[in-house]
Coordinates of C-alpha atoms in Angstrom, one line a residue:
Chain A
M1 CA 35.1 -85.8 18.5
K2 CA 32.6 -82.9 18.8
V3 CA 32.8 -80.1 21.3
R4 CA 29.9 -78.5 23.2
L5 CA 31.0 -75.1 24.3
L6 CA 29.0 -73.9 27.3
A7 CA 28.6 -70.2 28.0
L8 CA 28.8 -69.9 31.8
G9 CA 27.3 -66.5 32.8
D10 CA 27.7 -63.5 30.5
V11 CA 29.7 -64.6 27.5
P12 CA 29.8 -62.7 24.2
P13 CA 28.3 -65.0 21.5
R14 CA 30.9 -63.8 18.9
L15 CA 33.6 -65.2 21.2
T16 CA 32.1 -68.7 21.6
E17 CA 31.4 -68.9 17.8
A18 CA 35.0 -67.8 17.0
V19 CA 36.5 -70.3 19.4
L20 CA 34.4 -73.1 18.2
A21 CA 35.4 -72.3 14.6
G22 CA 39.1 -72.2 15.5
L23 CA 39.3 -75.7 17.1
P24 CA 42.0 -77.9 15.4
R25 CA 42.1 -81.6 14.6
P26 CA 40.9 -84.0 15.9
F27 CA 38.0 -81.9 17.1
A28 CA 35.4 -81.5 14.3
G29 CA 32.8 -78.9 15.0
G30 CA 30.2 -79.0 17.7
E31 CA 27.7 -76.6 19.1
V32 CA 27.4 -73.6 21.4
A33 CA 25.0 -73.7 24.4
R34 CA 24.2 -71.8 27.5
L35 CA 24.3 -73.3 31.0
P36 CA 22.7 -71.4 33.8
V37 CA 25.3 -72.0 36.5
A38 CA 25.1 -70.8 40.1
L39 CA 28.4 -68.9 40.1
D40 CA 27.6 -67.5 43.6
S41 CA 27.7 -70.9 45.2
C42 CA 31.4 -71.2 44.1
Y43 CA 32.3 -67.6 44.8
D44 CA 34.9 -67.1 47.5
R45 CA 34.3 -63.6 49.1
Q46 CA 37.6 -63.4 50.8
R47 CA 39.5 -64.1 47.6
A48 CA 37.0 -62.4 45.3
Q49 CA 37.4 -65.3 42.9
V50 CA 35.4 -68.3 41.8
D51 CA 36.5 -71.8 42.9
A52 CA 37.2 -73.7 39.7
A53 CA 37.0 -77.1 41.4
C54 CA 33.5 -76.2 42.6
L55 CA 32.4 -74.8 39.2
I56 CA 33.5 -77.7 37.1
E57 CA 31.2 -80.0 39.1
Q58 CA 28.2 -78.0 37.7
I59 CA 29.2 -79.0 34.1
P60 CA 27.2 -82.0 33.1
A61 CA 29.0 -85.2 32.0
P62 CA 29.3 -85.5 28.2
E63 CA 27.6 -88.1 26.0
E64 CA 29.7 -90.5 24.0
G65 CA 31.6 -88.8 21.3
W66 CA 31.3 -85.3 22.9
H67 CA 33.5 -83.1 25.0
V68 CA 32.0 -80.4 27.2
M69 CA 34.0 -77.2 27.8
G70 CA 32.7 -74.3 29.9
L71 CA 33.7 -70.7 29.0
T72 CA 33.5 -67.9 31.5
G73 CA 34.8 -64.4 32.2
V74 CA 35.1 -64.8 36.0
D75 CA 38.5 -65.1 37.8
L76 CA 39.1 -68.7 38.7
F77 CA 41.3 -70.2 41.4
M78 CA 42.0 -73.5 42.8
P79 CA 42.2 -73.7 46.6
A80 CA 46.0 -74.1 46.8
L81 CA 46.8 -71.8 43.9
T82 CA 46.3 -68.0 43.4
Y83 CA 44.7 -68.4 40.0
V84 CA 44.2 -70.7 37.0
F85 CA 43.3 -70.0 33.4
G86 CA 41.3 -73.2 33.3
I87 CA 40.8 -76.7 34.8
S88 CA 39.9 -80.1 33.4
H89 CA 39.2 -83.6 34.7
L90 CA 42.2 -85.4 33.3
G91 CA 40.7 -87.8 30.7
G92 CA 37.1 -86.8 31.8
R93 CA 36.2 -84.8 28.7
R94 CA 35.0 -81.8 30.7
G95 CA 36.7 -78.6 31.6
I96 CA 36.4 -74.8 32.1
V97 CA 38.4 -71.9 30.6
S98 CA 38.3 -68.4 31.9
W99 CA 39.4 -65.4 29.8
F100 CA 39.6 -63.1 32.9
R101 CA 43.4 -63.2 33.0
L102 CA 43.8 -63.5 29.2
R103 CA 42.4 -60.0 28.6
F104 CA 44.7 -57.2 27.5
E105 CA 45.7 -54.6 30.0
P106 CA 44.0 -51.2 29.6
D107 CA 47.3 -49.6 28.4
E108 CA 47.9 -52.4 25.8
P109 CA 46.9 -51.9 22.2
D110 CA 43.8 -54.1 22.0
S111 CA 43.7 -56.8 19.4
A112 CA 40.4 -58.7 19.2
A113 CA 42.0 -61.3 16.9
L114 CA 44.8 -62.0 19.3
F115 CA 42.5 -62.2 22.3
V116 CA 40.3 -64.8 20.5
R117 CA 43.5 -66.7 19.6
R118 CA 44.5 -66.7 23.3
V119 CA 41.2 -68.0 24.5
T120 CA 41.1 -70.6 21.7
T121 CA 44.6 -71.8 22.6
E122 CA 43.6 -72.3 26.3
V123 CA 40.4 -74.1 25.2
V124 CA 42.5 -76.4 23.0
H125 CA 44.8 -76.9 26.0
E126 CA 42.0 -77.9 28.4
L127 CA 40.4 -80.1 25.7
G128 CA 43.7 -81.9 25.5
H129 CA 43.7 -82.6 29.3
G130 CA 40.2 -83.7 29.0
E131 CA 41.4 -86.3 26.5
G132 CA 44.2 -87.4 28.9
L133 CA 47.1 -85.4 27.6
V134 CA 49.6 -84.0 30.0
H135 CA 51.9 -81.0 29.5
C136 CA 54.1 -81.0 26.5
V137 CA 57.7 -79.8 26.2
V138 CA 57.3 -78.5 22.6
P139 CA 57.2 -74.7 23.2
D140 CA 54.5 -73.8 20.6
C141 CA 52.3 -76.9 21.2
A142 CA 48.9 -76.0 22.8
M143 CA 49.7 -78.5 25.6
H144 CA 52.8 -76.5 26.7
R145 CA 52.1 -75.0 30.1
S146 CA 51.6 -71.3 30.2
L147 CA 51.4 -69.3 33.4
W148 CA 50.8 -65.8 32.0
P149 CA 48.9 -64.4 29.0
E150 CA 52.0 -63.5 27.0
A151 CA 53.2 -67.1 27.3
V152 CA 49.9 -68.2 25.7
D153 CA 50.8 -66.1 22.7
L154 CA 54.0 -68.1 22.1
K155 CA 51.8 -71.2 21.5
R156 CA 49.6 -72.1 18.5
P157 CA 46.0 -73.2 19.0
E158 CA 47.0 -76.7 17.7
Y159 CA 48.7 -79.8 18.9
C160 CA 52.2 -80.8 18.1
P161 CA 52.5 -84.0 16.0
A162 CA 53.3 -86.2 19.1
C163 CA 50.3 -84.9 21.0
L164 CA 48.0 -85.2 18.0
A165 CA 49.2 -88.7 17.4
T166 CA 48.3 -89.6 21.0
L167 CA 44.9 -88.0 20.7
T168 CA 44.1 -89.7 17.4
S169 CA 45.3 -93.1 18.6
S170 CA 43.3 -93.1 21.8
Chain B
M1 CA 55.9 -87.2 29.3
M2 CA 59.4 -86.2 30.6
T3 CA 58.5 -86.1 34.3
S4 CA 56.7 -89.5 34.7
A5 CA 59.6 -91.1 36.6
V6 CA 59.3 -88.5 39.5
R7 CA 56.8 -89.5 42.2
I8 CA 55.2 -86.7 44.2
L9 CA 53.3 -87.0 47.5
V10 CA 51.1 -84.2 48.6
V11 CA 50.4 -84.3 52.4
D12 CA 47.7 -81.9 53.6
D13 CA 44.8 -82.3 56.0
E14 CA 42.6 -80.1 53.7
Q15 CA 41.1 -82.1 51.0
H16 CA 40.6 -79.3 48.5
V17 CA 44.4 -78.4 48.8
R18 CA 45.3 -82.0 48.2
N19 CA 43.0 -82.4 45.2
S20 CA 43.9 -79.1 43.5
L21 CA 47.6 -79.8 43.8
A22 CA 47.2 -83.4 42.6
T23 CA 45.3 -82.1 39.5
W24 CA 47.9 -79.5 38.9
F25 CA 50.9 -81.9 39.1
R26 CA 49.2 -84.7 37.2
E27 CA 48.7 -82.3 34.3
E28 CA 52.5 -81.8 34.4
G29 CA 52.8 -85.6 33.9
Y30 CA 54.0 -86.4 37.5
D31 CA 53.0 -89.5 39.3
V32 CA 51.0 -88.0 42.2
S33 CA 49.8 -89.5 45.5
V34 CA 47.9 -87.7 48.3
A35 CA 47.8 -88.3 52.0
A36 CA 45.6 -86.6 54.6
G37 CA 48.1 -86.9 57.4
G38 CA 51.6 -88.0 58.5
K39 CA 50.6 -91.6 59.2
D40 CA 49.1 -92.1 55.8
A41 CA 52.1 -90.3 54.2
L42 CA 54.6 -92.7 55.9
A43 CA 52.6 -95.7 54.7
I44 CA 52.6 -94.4 51.1
L45 CA 56.3 -93.6 51.3
T46 CA 57.1 -97.1 52.5
R47 CA 54.8 -98.8 50.0
E48 CA 55.4 -96.8 46.9
G49 CA 58.5 -94.8 47.4
T50 CA 58.4 -91.0 46.8
N51 CA 60.9 -88.6 45.4
I52 CA 59.3 -85.2 46.3
L53 CA 57.0 -84.6 49.2
L54 CA 54.9 -81.4 49.6
V55 CA 54.1 -81.3 53.3
D56 CA 51.7 -79.0 55.1
I57 CA 53.4 -77.7 58.2
K58 CA 50.2 -77.5 60.3
M59 CA 48.3 -80.8 60.5
P60 CA 46.4 -82.4 63.4
G61 CA 48.3 -85.3 65.0
M62 CA 51.8 -85.6 63.4
D63 CA 52.7 -82.1 62.2
G64 CA 54.9 -81.3 59.2
L65 CA 58.1 -81.0 61.2
E66 CA 57.7 -84.3 62.8
L67 CA 56.8 -85.9 59.5
Q68 CA 59.9 -84.5 58.0
R69 CA 62.1 -86.0 60.6
K70 CA 60.5 -89.4 60.1
V71 CA 60.8 -89.1 56.3
R72 CA 64.5 -88.2 56.8
E73 CA 65.0 -91.6 58.5
L74 CA 63.0 -93.6 56.0
A75 CA 64.1 -91.9 52.8
P76 CA 67.1 -89.7 53.2
D77 CA 67.2 -88.8 49.5
A78 CA 63.6 -87.6 49.3
T79 CA 63.1 -83.9 48.7
I80 CA 60.7 -82.2 51.1
I81 CA 58.9 -78.9 50.3
I82 CA 57.1 -77.4 53.1
M83 CA 53.7 -75.7 52.5
T84 CA 52.8 -73.0 55.0
A85 CA 50.4 -70.1 55.7
Y86 CA 51.8 -66.7 56.4
A87 CA 51.3 -67.2 60.1
S88 CA 53.6 -70.1 60.3
V89 CA 56.6 -69.0 58.2
E90 CA 58.9 -69.2 61.3
T91 CA 58.1 -72.9 61.6
A92 CA 58.9 -73.3 57.9
V93 CA 62.3 -71.7 58.5
Q94 CA 62.9 -74.3 61.3
A95 CA 62.0 -77.0 58.7
L96 CA 64.6 -75.6 56.3
K97 CA 67.2 -75.8 59.1
E98 CA 66.3 -79.4 59.5
G99 CA 66.9 -80.2 55.9
A100 CA 63.7 -79.2 53.9
Y101 CA 64.5 -78.3 50.3
D102 CA 62.3 -75.1 50.3
Y103 CA 59.0 -73.8 51.5
I104 CA 56.1 -72.2 49.8
V105 CA 53.3 -69.9 51.2
K106 CA 49.7 -70.7 50.6
P107 CA 47.9 -70.0 48.3
F108 CA 50.6 -70.6 45.8
D109 CA 51.4 -68.6 42.7
P110 CA 51.1 -71.2 39.9
E111 CA 54.4 -70.1 38.4
A112 CA 56.2 -70.3 41.7
V113 CA 55.0 -73.8 42.6
S114 CA 55.6 -75.1 39.1
R115 CA 59.1 -73.7 39.1
L116 CA 59.9 -75.0 42.6
V117 CA 58.7 -78.6 41.8
R118 CA 60.5 -78.6 38.5
K119 CA 63.7 -77.6 40.2
A120 CA 63.2 -80.3 42.9
A121 CA 62.5 -82.9 40.1
E122 CA 65.7 -81.8 38.3
R123 CA 67.6 -82.2 41.6
Y124 CA 66.2 -85.6 42.1
S125 CA 67.1 -86.7 38.5
L126 CA 70.7 -85.4 39.0
M127 CA 71.0 -87.2 42.3
A128 CA 69.7 -90.4 40.8
E129 CA 72.1 -90.1 37.9
N130 CA 75.0 -89.3 40.3
R131 CA 74.1 -92.4 42.4
A132 CA 74.0 -94.6 39.3
L133 CA 77.3 -93.4 38.1
R134 CA 78.9 -93.9 41.5
E135 CA 77.5 -97.4 41.7
R136 CA 78.9 -98.1 38.3
L137 CA 82.3 -96.7 39.3
A138 CA 82.3 -98.8 42.4
G139 CA 81.4 -101.9 40.3
A140 CA 84.3 -101.2 37.9
L141 CA 86.9 -101.6 40.6
P142 CA 89.4 -104.4 40.1
T143 CA 88.7 -107.6 42.0
L144 CA 91.0 -110.0 43.6
V145 CA 91.2 -113.2 41.5
T146 CA 91.2 -116.4 43.4
S147 CA 90.0 -119.9 42.8
G148 CA 89.2 -120.4 46.4
S149 CA 92.6 -121.1 48.0
P150 CA 92.1 -121.2 51.8
A151 CA 94.7 -118.5 52.5
M152 CA 93.1 -116.0 50.1
T153 CA 89.6 -116.9 51.1
R154 CA 90.5 -116.1 54.7
A155 CA 92.0 -112.8 53.7
L156 CA 88.9 -111.8 51.7
E157 CA 86.7 -112.7 54.7
L158 CA 88.8 -110.3 56.8
V159 CA 88.3 -107.6 54.1
D160 CA 84.5 -108.0 54.2
Q161 CA 84.6 -108.0 58.0
V162 CA 86.6 -104.8 58.4
A163 CA 85.6 -102.8 55.4
P164 CA 82.3 -101.3 56.7
T165 CA 84.0 -100.1 59.9
D166 CA 86.3 -97.1 60.2
T167 CA 89.1 -99.2 61.8
S168 CA 92.7 -98.7 60.8
V169 CA 94.0 -101.6 58.8
L170 CA 97.6 -102.9 58.3
I171 CA 98.1 -105.1 55.3
T172 CA 101.2 -107.2 55.3
G173 CA 102.7 -109.5 52.7
E174 CA 105.6 -109.9 50.4
S175 CA 106.0 -107.5 47.4
G176 CA 103.6 -108.2 44.6
T177 CA 101.0 -110.0 46.7
G178 CA 98.3 -107.4 46.0
K179 CA 98.4 -105.2 49.1
E180 CA 97.2 -102.0 47.2
L181 CA 94.4 -104.0 45.6
V182 CA 93.2 -105.2 49.0
A183 CA 93.4 -101.6 50.3
H184 CA 91.3 -100.5 47.3
L185 CA 88.8 -103.3 48.0
I186 CA 88.5 -102.2 51.7
H187 CA 87.7 -98.6 50.5
A188 CA 85.3 -99.8 47.8
R189 CA 83.3 -101.9 50.3
S190 CA 83.4 -99.2 53.0
N191 CA 80.9 -96.4 53.8
R192 CA 83.6 -94.0 52.5
R193 CA 83.5 -95.6 49.0
F194 CA 82.1 -92.5 47.4
G195 CA 85.0 -90.5 48.9
P196 CA 88.5 -90.4 47.5
F197 CA 91.0 -93.2 47.6
V198 CA 94.4 -91.6 48.0
V199 CA 97.6 -93.5 47.7
E200 CA 101.1 -92.5 48.9
N201 CA 104.2 -94.8 48.6
C202 CA 106.2 -93.8 51.6
G203 CA 109.2 -95.8 50.5
A204 CA 109.7 -93.7 47.4
L205 CA 110.3 -90.3 48.9
A206 CA 112.9 -88.6 51.0
E207 CA 111.8 -87.4 54.5
G208 CA 111.2 -83.7 53.8
L209 CA 109.4 -84.5 50.6
L210 CA 107.2 -87.2 52.2
E211 CA 106.3 -84.7 54.9
S212 CA 105.2 -82.1 52.4
E213 CA 103.4 -84.8 50.3
L214 CA 101.4 -85.9 53.3
F215 CA 100.8 -82.7 55.2
G216 CA 100.9 -80.2 52.4
H217 CA 102.6 -76.8 52.8
E218 CA 101.9 -73.1 52.9
R219 CA 103.3 -70.8 50.3
G220 CA 106.9 -69.9 51.1
A221 CA 107.2 -72.7 53.7
F222 CA 110.5 -73.7 52.0
T223 CA 112.5 -73.0 48.9
G224 CA 110.3 -73.9 45.9
A225 CA 107.0 -73.8 47.8
V226 CA 105.6 -71.2 45.4
A227 CA 102.0 -71.9 46.2
R228 CA 100.0 -73.4 49.0
R229 CA 99.4 -77.1 48.5
R230 CA 97.1 -79.5 50.1
G231 CA 98.7 -82.7 51.3
K232 CA 97.5 -86.3 50.7
I233 CA 95.9 -86.5 54.1
E234 CA 93.7 -83.5 53.3
L235 CA 92.9 -84.9 49.8
A236 CA 91.7 -88.1 51.5
D237 CA 89.0 -86.1 53.4
E238 CA 85.8 -88.2 53.7
G239 CA 87.7 -91.1 52.0
T240 CA 90.6 -93.5 52.6
L241 CA 94.3 -92.8 52.8
F242 CA 96.5 -95.7 51.8
L243 CA 100.1 -95.5 52.9
D244 CA 102.2 -98.1 51.2
E245 CA 105.6 -99.2 52.5
I246 CA 104.7 -97.7 56.0
G247 CA 107.7 -99.5 57.4
D248 CA 109.9 -97.0 55.4
V249 CA 108.4 -93.9 57.1
P250 CA 111.1 -92.0 59.0
A251 CA 110.7 -91.6 62.8
K252 CA 109.8 -87.9 62.7
V253 CA 107.0 -88.4 60.1
Q254 CA 105.8 -91.3 62.3
V255 CA 105.4 -88.9 65.2
D256 CA 103.6 -86.3 63.0
L257 CA 101.2 -89.0 61.6
L258 CA 100.5 -90.3 65.1
R259 CA 99.5 -86.8 66.2
V260 CA 97.2 -86.5 63.2
L261 CA 95.6 -89.8 64.0
Q262 CA 95.1 -88.9 67.6
D263 CA 93.9 -85.3 67.1
R264 CA 92.1 -85.7 63.8
Q265 CA 93.6 -82.5 62.6
L266 CA 96.9 -81.5 60.9
T267 CA 99.1 -78.5 60.5
R268 CA 100.4 -77.9 57.0
V269 CA 104.2 -77.3 56.8
G270 CA 104.7 -73.6 57.4
A271 CA 101.2 -73.0 58.7
N272 CA 100.1 -71.7 62.1
A273 CA 96.6 -73.1 62.5
P274 CA 95.5 -76.7 62.3
T275 CA 93.0 -78.0 59.8
P276 CA 90.5 -80.7 60.8
V277 CA 90.7 -84.0 58.8
N278 CA 88.4 -87.0 58.4
F279 CA 89.9 -90.0 56.7
R280 CA 90.3 -93.8 57.2
L281 CA 93.9 -95.1 57.3
V282 CA 95.0 -98.2 55.6
T283 CA 98.7 -99.1 55.6
A284 CA 100.8 -101.8 54.1
T285 CA 104.3 -103.1 54.4
H286 CA 106.4 -106.0 53.3
R287 CA 108.5 -105.7 56.4
D288 CA 108.1 -107.5 59.7
L289 CA 107.1 -104.4 61.7
E290 CA 107.2 -106.3 65.1
A291 CA 110.9 -107.0 64.4
E292 CA 111.4 -103.4 63.3
V293 CA 109.8 -102.2 66.6
A294 CA 112.0 -104.6 68.6
A295 CA 115.1 -103.3 66.8
G296 CA 114.1 -99.7 67.6
R297 CA 113.6 -98.8 64.0
F298 CA 109.9 -98.3 64.2
R299 CA 107.9 -96.5 66.9
E300 CA 105.9 -98.9 69.1
D301 CA 103.1 -96.4 69.8
F302 CA 102.7 -95.7 66.0
Y303 CA 102.7 -99.4 65.3
F304 CA 99.9 -100.1 67.7
R305 CA 97.9 -97.2 66.3
I306 CA 98.1 -98.4 62.7
N307 CA 97.8 -102.1 63.5
V308 CA 94.3 -102.2 64.9
F309 CA 93.3 -104.8 62.4
M310 CA 95.9 -106.8 60.4
I311 CA 95.4 -108.7 57.1
Q312 CA 98.2 -110.9 56.0
L313 CA 98.4 -111.7 52.3
P314 CA 99.9 -115.0 51.5
P315 CA 102.8 -115.2 48.9
L316 CA 101.7 -116.8 45.6
R317 CA 103.8 -120.0 46.3
E318 CA 101.5 -120.7 49.2
R319 CA 98.4 -120.5 47.1
A320 CA 99.6 -122.1 43.9
E321 CA 96.0 -123.4 43.3
D322 CA 95.1 -119.8 42.4
I323 CA 97.8 -119.6 39.6
P324 CA 95.6 -121.0 36.7
A325 CA 92.8 -118.6 37.5
L326 CA 95.2 -115.6 37.8
A327 CA 97.0 -116.6 34.6
E328 CA 93.7 -116.9 32.7
H329 CA 92.6 -113.5 34.2
F330 CA 95.8 -111.7 33.1
L331 CA 95.7 -113.5 29.7
R332 CA 92.3 -112.1 29.0
Q333 CA 93.2 -108.7 30.3
F334 CA 96.3 -108.2 28.2
A335 CA 95.1 -110.0 25.1
T336 CA 92.2 -107.6 25.0
Q337 CA 94.4 -104.6 25.6
M338 CA 96.8 -105.7 22.9
N339 CA 94.0 -106.9 20.6
R340 CA 95.5 -110.4 20.4
R341 CA 93.5 -113.7 19.9
I342 CA 95.2 -116.1 22.2
S343 CA 93.0 -118.9 23.5
G344 CA 95.1 -120.2 26.5
F345 CA 98.2 -122.0 27.6
T346 CA 99.7 -125.3 26.5
P347 CA 99.7 -127.9 29.3
E348 CA 103.5 -127.6 29.5
A349 CA 103.3 -123.8 29.9
M350 CA 100.7 -124.1 32.7
A351 CA 102.8 -126.8 34.4
A352 CA 105.8 -124.4 34.3
L353 CA 103.6 -121.6 35.8
M354 CA 102.6 -123.9 38.6
A355 CA 106.2 -125.1 39.3
Y356 CA 107.8 -121.7 39.4
P357 CA 108.3 -120.3 42.9
W358 CA 107.2 -116.7 42.0
P359 CA 109.5 -114.6 44.2
G360 CA 107.9 -111.5 42.8
N361 CA 104.4 -112.9 43.5
V362 CA 101.3 -111.9 41.6
R363 CA 103.0 -108.9 40.1
E364 CA 105.8 -111.1 38.6
L365 CA 103.1 -113.5 37.3
Q366 CA 101.3 -110.6 35.7
N367 CA 104.5 -109.3 34.0
A368 CA 105.4 -112.8 32.9
I369 CA 101.9 -113.2 31.2
E370 CA 102.2 -109.8 29.6
R371 CA 105.6 -110.6 28.1
A372 CA 104.4 -114.0 27.0
I373 CA 101.5 -112.5 25.0
V374 CA 104.0 -110.1 23.3
M375 CA 106.2 -113.1 22.4
C376 CA 103.4 -115.4 21.4
R377 CA 102.9 -115.8 17.6
G378 CA 100.3 -118.7 17.7
D379 CA 97.1 -119.0 19.5
R380 CA 98.4 -120.5 22.7
I381 CA 101.1 -119.5 25.2
E382 CA 104.0 -121.9 25.2
I383 CA 106.7 -122.6 27.8
G384 CA 109.3 -120.8 25.8
H385 CA 107.4 -117.5 26.0
F386 CA 108.1 -117.2 29.7
P387 CA 111.2 -115.3 30.9
F388 CA 111.9 -117.7 33.7
A389 CA 111.8 -120.7 31.4
V390 CA 114.3 -119.4 28.8
A391 CA 117.2 -118.9 31.1
P392 CA 120.2 -120.8 29.8
A393 CA 121.3 -124.0 31.6
A394 CA 123.2 -122.8 34.7
A395 CA 126.8 -123.5 33.7
D396 CA 128.0 -121.0 36.3
V397 CA 126.8 -122.3 39.7
S398 CA 128.8 -119.9 41.8
L399 CA 126.8 -117.7 44.2
A400 CA 127.6 -114.6 42.1
G401 CA 126.6 -116.4 38.9
V402 CA 123.3 -117.6 40.4
E403 CA 122.6 -114.1 41.7
A404 CA 123.4 -112.5 38.3
A405 CA 121.1 -115.0 36.5
H406 CA 118.3 -114.3 39.1
I407 CA 118.6 -110.6 38.7
R408 CA 118.4 -110.9 34.9
Q409 CA 115.3 -113.0 35.3
V410 CA 113.5 -110.7 37.6
L411 CA 114.5 -107.7 35.5
A412 CA 113.1 -109.3 32.4
A413 CA 109.9 -110.2 34.2
A414 CA 109.6 -106.5 35.3
S415 CA 110.2 -105.4 31.7
Y416 CA 113.4 -103.9 33.0
N417 CA 111.6 -101.5 35.3
V418 CA 114.3 -101.2 37.9
A419 CA 112.1 -99.9 40.7
Q420 CA 109.7 -102.8 40.2
A421 CA 112.4 -105.4 40.0
A422 CA 114.0 -103.9 43.1
R423 CA 110.8 -104.3 45.0
A424 CA 110.4 -107.9 43.8
L425 CA 114.0 -108.6 44.9
D426 CA 113.3 -106.8 48.2
I427 CA 116.4 -104.5 47.8
D428 CA 116.5 -100.8 47.2
R429 CA 117.0 -99.4 43.7
V430 CA 120.6 -98.2 44.4
T431 CA 121.6 -101.7 45.4
L432 CA 120.1 -103.1 42.3
Y433 CA 121.8 -100.5 40.1
N434 CA 125.2 -101.4 41.8
K435 CA 124.6 -105.1 41.2
M436 CA 123.6 -104.6 37.6
K437 CA 126.8 -102.6 37.1
K438 CA 128.8 -105.3 38.9
Y439 CA 127.4 -108.1 36.7
G440 CA 127.4 -106.0 33.5
I441 CA 123.6 -106.2 33.1
E442 CA 122.2 -103.5 30.9
R443 CA 118.7 -102.6 29.9
P444 CA 117.9 -103.9 26.4

């Protein structure tokens, strides 16, 4: 399975390259591309956030053997929820991840490597949903649900044996 | 996918709210349905069954509160979480008062909504487990063994008829006919089956002690009352109180019980304030209570209060056709308990069981089978293994001689349990002890 990582808006090329290089099995390489999306059309002025459900509809459907994942720095929300790190069509092989809430706070010692690891882990998480996986109870599996950035650090950017077996058998 | 057994229904008139919540919960592994309004929600609830409902409080047509009331009628065990905007928090509080599990304000913090639904799912799983255990417990209750004798069939019909009501039941019958078992069956088939089944043998206690047992007492109410104690009536709250040998209850306790039945509250011995109680009363006696009332030994008003519905249990001699089934039942029961491989009875042994008059009824039969299994060395019970069949030829036919032989027989059948033998003989223990002394009968 190959992954097309789409830069939505202003995305540092080093980040997309590092994330693509860090994807675990069963994803094997892929490519980085840019997609000129209309962020404004999904922007909610009252909430000052971008509607993830609206934005994901701008991601084109993938070809056979590919998985498309958007990467963005805007703050995403879903109408009923205050924020989300990412969103996927369950089993639909498309998704989006935002690093807006994965950034380190200004007073935290910055660690570029740890930040890339966080973003990669959430990309791996959304890729799993795109392949039909639901949340996993194994604490360090990428499919474990994380609701704040520090919780993402407790996971590894890989699937546990059970999730990997599900992915490879499907 | 640990949560796949839990079904969630999201009810909201706003499509984007429904969709985003459905996506969120599906990723958690829940089985999620959505409905745009109350009518659709009730249709889904009826068709698919739902464990947790997230209901928007403000919807056109049927609002969240009205939907909640209807869900309560259709699926009382369903957990309802109310979704609300800041402006309608007061309505959400009203929903809580009417039984909603919790409410959550839009837009939801992802952590809060995940935690809330996880808690609701855990609650549902615990309730389902609890229900399953209770059903298993109810199914494990002993059953009355019968091969369809008309007398027992009639009694069982009456049990089925009265059990689901809250009516007081009086069970009459000779000692050993299974009155307590029938009382337990009434409880097990009643709406109070998940409540306690509390038994008190009123014939076994002196007046003061019986009063304290039934009504409880406050600390210091009498010498020895070192702590407050709840009585059997309070312990039977939400359940059934079975008072065996009700004919032996002293007049003063009858008056106190009558007051409790009328007022549905009791006052513990030594207490000032009454305590409300909620129990169903089932009583039993081997005495002829009408005769006791006529003789002035039993209060008439109390008799009418407890005898709203009467079930008369026939003595075993009047339902001899049940004896083979009962004998086989007890054989299986005791053989399993004692780890013995006994296949059945010889034809002579079964004929002897059928011919014996069983003055101690089913209890005597039960004891006889238990003893026979102990005695048996082969794979079938023989006539010689029964206590009533090994009595020596009656050389002494005097009244005293026959009485002594009969007492020996009943004592043996009761494994020399004097209280049990006394009940079978329908005399009190002291009388039995005196007779044993008179005839020189000693426990082995």
